[in-house]
mmCIF file of C-alpha atoms in Angstrom:
data_model
loop_
_atom_site.group_PDB
_atom_site.id
_atom_site.type_symbol
_atom_site.label_atom_id
_atom_site.label_comp_id
_atom_site.label_asym_id
_atom_site.label_seq_id
_atom_site.Cartn_x
_atom_site.Cartn_y
_atom_site.Cartn_z
ATOM 1 C CA UNK A 1 49.340 -50.218 -6.426
ATOM 2 C CA UNK A 2 50.255 -46.399 -7.584
ATOM 3 C CA UNK A 3 52.073 -45.916 -10.774
ATOM 4 C CA UNK A 4 53.132 -43.092 -11.740
ATOM 5 C CA UNK A 5 53.547 -41.131 -15.042
ATOM 6 C CA UNK A 6 57.042 -40.970 -17.289
ATOM 7 C CA UNK A 7 57.345 -37.328 -15.993
ATOM 8 C CA UNK A 8 57.433 -37.992 -12.355
ATOM 9 C CA UNK A 9 59.453 -41.180 -12.806
ATOM 10 C CA UNK A 10 62.339 -39.171 -14.866
ATOM 11 C CA UNK A 11 62.397 -36.529 -11.853
ATOM 12 C CA UNK A 12 62.554 -39.248 -9.462
ATOM 13 C CA UNK A 13 65.283 -40.879 -11.364
ATOM 14 C CA UNK A 14 67.191 -37.398 -11.547
ATOM 15 C CA UNK A 15 66.989 -37.341 -8.257
ATOM 16 C CA UNK A 16 68.737 -40.426 -7.497
ATOM 17 C CA UNK A 17 70.752 -41.125 -10.935
ATOM 18 C CA UNK A 18 72.797 -43.448 -8.630
ATOM 19 C CA UNK A 19 69.498 -45.944 -8.987
ATOM 20 C CA UNK A 20 68.970 -45.755 -12.610
ATOM 21 C CA UNK A 21 72.583 -45.920 -14.259
ATOM 22 C CA UNK A 22 73.942 -42.674 -14.172
ATOM 23 C CA UNK A 23 73.694 -39.314 -16.313
ATOM 24 C CA UNK A 24 74.169 -41.334 -19.327
ATOM 25 C CA UNK A 25 71.053 -43.728 -18.897
ATOM 26 C CA UNK A 26 68.983 -40.977 -17.986
ATOM 27 C CA UNK A 27 69.418 -38.486 -20.956
ATOM 28 C CA UNK A 28 68.819 -41.383 -23.310
ATOM 29 C CA UNK A 29 65.841 -41.712 -21.541
ATOM 30 C CA UNK A 30 64.607 -38.246 -21.695
ATOM 31 C CA UNK A 31 65.501 -38.292 -25.647
ATOM 32 C CA UNK A 32 62.844 -41.440 -26.044
ATOM 33 C CA UNK A 33 60.461 -39.873 -23.911
ATOM 34 C CA UNK A 34 60.702 -36.781 -25.493
ATOM 35 C CA UNK A 35 60.150 -38.500 -28.883
ATOM 36 C CA UNK A 36 56.949 -39.330 -27.524
ATOM 37 C CA UNK A 37 53.783 -37.515 -25.435
ATOM 38 C CA UNK A 38 56.170 -35.856 -22.942
ATOM 39 C CA UNK A 39 55.032 -33.079 -20.763
ATOM 40 C CA UNK A 40 57.491 -30.268 -19.707
ATOM 41 C CA UNK A 41 54.725 -28.749 -18.173
ATOM 42 C CA UNK A 42 54.327 -31.583 -16.078
ATOM 43 C CA UNK A 43 57.734 -32.092 -15.330
ATOM 44 C CA UNK A 44 57.941 -28.624 -13.605
ATOM 45 C CA UNK A 45 54.928 -29.499 -11.382
ATOM 46 C CA UNK A 46 57.014 -32.712 -10.047
ATOM 47 C CA UNK A 47 59.797 -30.243 -9.625
ATOM 48 C CA UNK A 48 57.959 -27.797 -7.373
ATOM 49 C CA UNK A 49 57.263 -31.101 -5.003
ATOM 50 C CA UNK A 50 59.662 -30.788 -1.595
ATOM 51 C CA UNK A 51 63.080 -32.760 -1.585
ATOM 52 C CA UNK A 52 63.490 -32.066 -5.690
ATOM 53 C CA UNK A 53 66.315 -29.810 -5.285
ATOM 54 C CA UNK A 54 68.996 -31.940 -6.939
ATOM 55 C CA UNK A 55 66.994 -32.997 -9.430
ATOM 56 C CA UNK A 56 65.479 -29.637 -10.442
ATOM 57 C CA UNK A 57 69.408 -28.230 -10.730
ATOM 58 C CA UNK A 58 70.522 -31.293 -12.949
ATOM 59 C CA UNK A 59 67.064 -31.134 -15.315
ATOM 60 C CA UNK A 60 67.417 -26.857 -15.505
ATOM 61 C CA UNK A 61 71.283 -27.321 -16.327
ATOM 62 C CA UNK A 62 70.940 -30.158 -19.020
ATOM 63 C CA UNK A 63 67.252 -28.444 -19.946
ATOM 64 C CA UNK A 64 67.424 -24.894 -19.827
ATOM 65 C CA UNK A 65 65.573 -24.478 -23.394
ATOM 66 C CA UNK A 66 62.550 -26.564 -22.015
ATOM 67 C CA UNK A 67 62.129 -24.557 -18.999
ATOM 68 C CA UNK A 68 62.143 -21.228 -20.343
ATOM 69 C CA UNK A 69 59.306 -20.079 -17.740
ATOM 70 C CA UNK A 70 58.766 -17.727 -14.730
ATOM 71 C CA UNK A 71 59.482 -21.490 -13.077
ATOM 72 C CA UNK A 72 63.127 -21.706 -14.509
ATOM 73 C CA UNK A 73 63.998 -18.376 -12.703
ATOM 74 C CA UNK A 74 61.869 -19.268 -9.340
ATOM 75 C CA UNK A 75 63.805 -22.432 -9.354
ATOM 76 C CA UNK A 76 67.206 -20.931 -9.920
ATOM 77 C CA UNK A 77 66.288 -18.296 -7.314
ATOM 78 C CA UNK A 78 65.557 -21.126 -4.738
ATOM 79 C CA UNK A 79 68.963 -22.835 -4.981
ATOM 80 C CA UNK A 80 70.922 -23.036 -1.834
ATOM 81 C CA UNK A 81 74.923 -23.751 -1.241
ATOM 82 C CA UNK A 82 74.049 -27.417 -1.311
ATOM 83 C CA UNK A 83 76.692 -28.550 -4.368
ATOM 84 C CA UNK A 84 75.289 -31.984 -5.585
ATOM 85 C CA UNK A 85 77.356 -33.943 -8.287
ATOM 86 C CA UNK A 86 75.350 -33.788 -11.705
ATOM 87 C CA UNK A 87 75.951 -37.543 -11.997
ATOM 88 C CA UNK A 88 76.412 -39.176 -8.559
ATOM 89 C CA UNK A 89 77.626 -42.443 -10.101
ATOM 90 C CA UNK A 90 81.085 -40.790 -11.362
ATOM 91 C CA UNK A 91 84.353 -38.907 -9.882
ATOM 92 C CA UNK A 92 83.443 -36.215 -7.715
ATOM 93 C CA UNK A 93 86.067 -34.247 -9.916
ATOM 94 C CA UNK A 94 84.769 -31.613 -12.023
ATOM 95 C CA UNK A 95 84.050 -27.896 -12.588
ATOM 96 C CA UNK A 96 81.815 -25.908 -10.500
ATOM 97 C CA UNK A 97 78.532 -24.435 -11.889
ATOM 98 C CA UNK A 98 78.039 -21.240 -9.681
ATOM 99 C CA UNK A 99 74.432 -20.745 -11.345
ATOM 100 C CA UNK A 100 73.283 -24.376 -11.204
ATOM 101 C CA UNK A 101 75.269 -24.796 -7.746
ATOM 102 C CA UNK A 102 75.999 -28.285 -9.389
ATOM 103 C CA UNK A 103 79.461 -29.971 -9.612
ATOM 104 C CA UNK A 104 79.435 -30.726 -13.037
ATOM 105 C CA UNK A 105 81.291 -34.155 -13.000
ATOM 106 C CA UNK A 106 80.734 -35.336 -16.845
ATOM 107 C CA UNK A 107 82.059 -35.195 -20.412
ATOM 108 C CA UNK A 108 79.426 -33.377 -22.167
ATOM 109 C CA UNK A 109 80.999 -34.032 -25.783
ATOM 110 C CA UNK A 110 79.861 -37.453 -25.151
ATOM 111 C CA UNK A 111 76.612 -36.761 -23.557
ATOM 112 C CA UNK A 112 75.791 -34.552 -26.254
ATOM 113 C CA UNK A 113 76.731 -37.046 -29.183
ATOM 114 C CA UNK A 114 74.232 -39.495 -27.454
ATOM 115 C CA UNK A 115 71.283 -36.525 -27.888
ATOM 116 C CA UNK A 116 72.315 -35.809 -31.792
#
């Protein structure tokens, strides 16, 4: 049996938020993981794997300070016209972020209060 590390698991969950309770649960998981031995370098490695486009957009949108590196700029340049929802279990209504090519369909004030 293969068991993944917490970084790969959070990237996988970011790609399929509908399977892990949505963005709210994901934000809580990241906050808990960051209080432990969470490696953003490992997250970047996971994001560089194929088929992590939506996860990459969601993570660097929400945590840009954690990815201040050439990798972040490379990710931004690689974004295509696909426009996933930030939280796929919520309404499709929301603003469009052209830098990240994401539909921002969550209330950040509520999520920010969870992180502090």
